[in-house]
């Protein structure tokens, strides 16, 4: 049985005071929430402050990106060890905004995945098709290409610890959510890819989140799908009641 996992991607939002207030609200109102794993991924400059607020709570800390090198002359980048120093457990990798706005390639994502795994961070690896790719019936082709490129060389043991997020790009921040059937179809495809590339045990173990305009009013139906194991939430993760409302929709 895969435990539902709801993660909030705060992106480049909030200021320090608002980030702390959001974290405080989440800690206060998440007490007693059982059966679901929760994480927040604030902007890197607020990781320390938010980490202090959520320390000892049931909310884990995640980063939105990392660099693959351990240290050195990489101006502006942040290493796996630095994130661990701040108490991070997770790191989002290959988010569509990094792929499509910032030009990150599967090869670059793959280096980051290996660095994160080697250093003990759990990668949340995002895959997802553009609207034109879906309309051209290329969704599965894109998912396979991103899977094979971003996750090349990941061992069976490592794969079991990793989280995949299926995020159709046309549904991110647009209010256009994939229907539960559309999302489930791709999640099932991802599980088939896991079985082909690894085995049934891996396919059954890996948690696959859905992301793309998840809100409290659509979460339960999405999360009830057999191959959807949680959500990666953008906009709705910036409000305590919405983020925890989504978590409340996870099957018990
Ligand atoms: C995201 O950024 O990963 C995301 C899913 O955003 P939103 O929930 O706002 O669509």
mmCIF file of C-alpha atoms and ligand atoms in Angstrom, residues 7-11 92 95-97 126 165-169 171-176 210-215 231-237 246, ligand 1:
data_model
loop_
_atom_site.group_PDB
_atom_site.id
_atom_site.type_symbol
_atom_site.label_atom_id
_atom_site.label_comp_id
_atom_site.label_asym_id
_atom_site.label_seq_id
_atom_site.Cartn_x
_atom_site.Cartn_y
_atom_site.Cartn_z
ATOM 1 C CA UNK A 7 3.738 18.252 -1.539
ATOM 2 C CA UNK A 8 3.414 22.016 -1.931
ATOM 3 C CA UNK A 9 5.562 23.825 -4.487
ATOM 4 C CA UNK A 10 5.591 27.446 -3.360
ATOM 5 C CA UNK A 11 7.598 28.460 -6.464
ATOM 6 C CA UNK A 92 11.719 18.734 -6.925
ATOM 7 C CA UNK A 95 9.599 20.745 -13.001
ATOM 8 C CA UNK A 96 8.032 21.927 -16.260
ATOM 9 C CA UNK A 97 8.941 25.538 -15.474
ATOM 10 C CA UNK A 126 8.390 15.721 -12.805
ATOM 11 C CA UNK A 165 5.103 13.601 -10.440
ATOM 12 C CA UNK A 166 2.980 13.537 -13.583
ATOM 13 C CA UNK A 167 2.262 17.164 -14.399
ATOM 14 C CA UNK A 168 0.630 17.876 -17.761
ATOM 15 C CA UNK A 169 2.045 21.288 -18.629
ATOM 16 C CA UNK A 171 -2.813 21.971 -16.461
ATOM 17 C CA UNK A 172 -0.161 23.774 -14.406
ATOM 18 C CA UNK A 173 -1.331 27.096 -13.042
ATOM 19 C CA UNK A 174 -4.070 27.283 -15.657
ATOM 20 C CA UNK A 175 -7.065 26.087 -13.649
ATOM 21 C CA UNK A 176 -7.491 23.361 -16.301
ATOM 22 C CA UNK A 210 -0.448 14.142 -10.016
ATOM 23 C CA UNK A 211 0.116 17.874 -10.414
ATOM 24 C CA UNK A 212 -1.834 20.508 -12.325
ATOM 25 C CA UNK A 213 -4.468 22.784 -10.775
ATOM 26 C CA UNK A 214 -5.247 20.439 -7.888
ATOM 27 C CA UNK A 215 -7.689 22.096 -5.487
ATOM 28 C CA UNK A 231 -0.411 15.510 -5.465
ATOM 29 C CA UNK A 232 2.231 18.096 -6.242
ATOM 30 C CA UNK A 233 0.397 21.341 -5.609
ATOM 31 C CA UNK A 234 1.350 24.823 -6.807
ATOM 32 C CA UNK A 235 -1.132 27.675 -6.341
ATOM 33 C CA UNK A 236 -3.312 25.948 -3.748
ATOM 34 C CA UNK A 237 -0.289 25.178 -1.550
ATOM 35 C CA UNK A 246 -6.333 18.691 -0.600
HETATM 36 C C1 LIG B 1 3.081 22.885 -9.980
HETATM 37 O O1 LIG B 1 3.663 23.942 -10.113
HETATM 38 O O2 LIG B 1 3.739 21.856 -9.790
HETATM 39 C C2 LIG B 1 1.624 22.885 -10.062
HETATM 40 C C3 LIG B 1 1.019 21.745 -10.170
HETATM 41 O O3 LIG B 1 1.001 24.115 -10.028
HETATM 42 P P1 LIG B 1 -0.598 24.378 -9.907
HETATM 43 O O4 LIG B 1 -1.097 23.479 -8.798
HETATM 44 O O5 LIG B 1 -0.701 25.819 -9.556
HETATM 45 O O6 LIG B 1 -1.194 24.026 -11.212
#
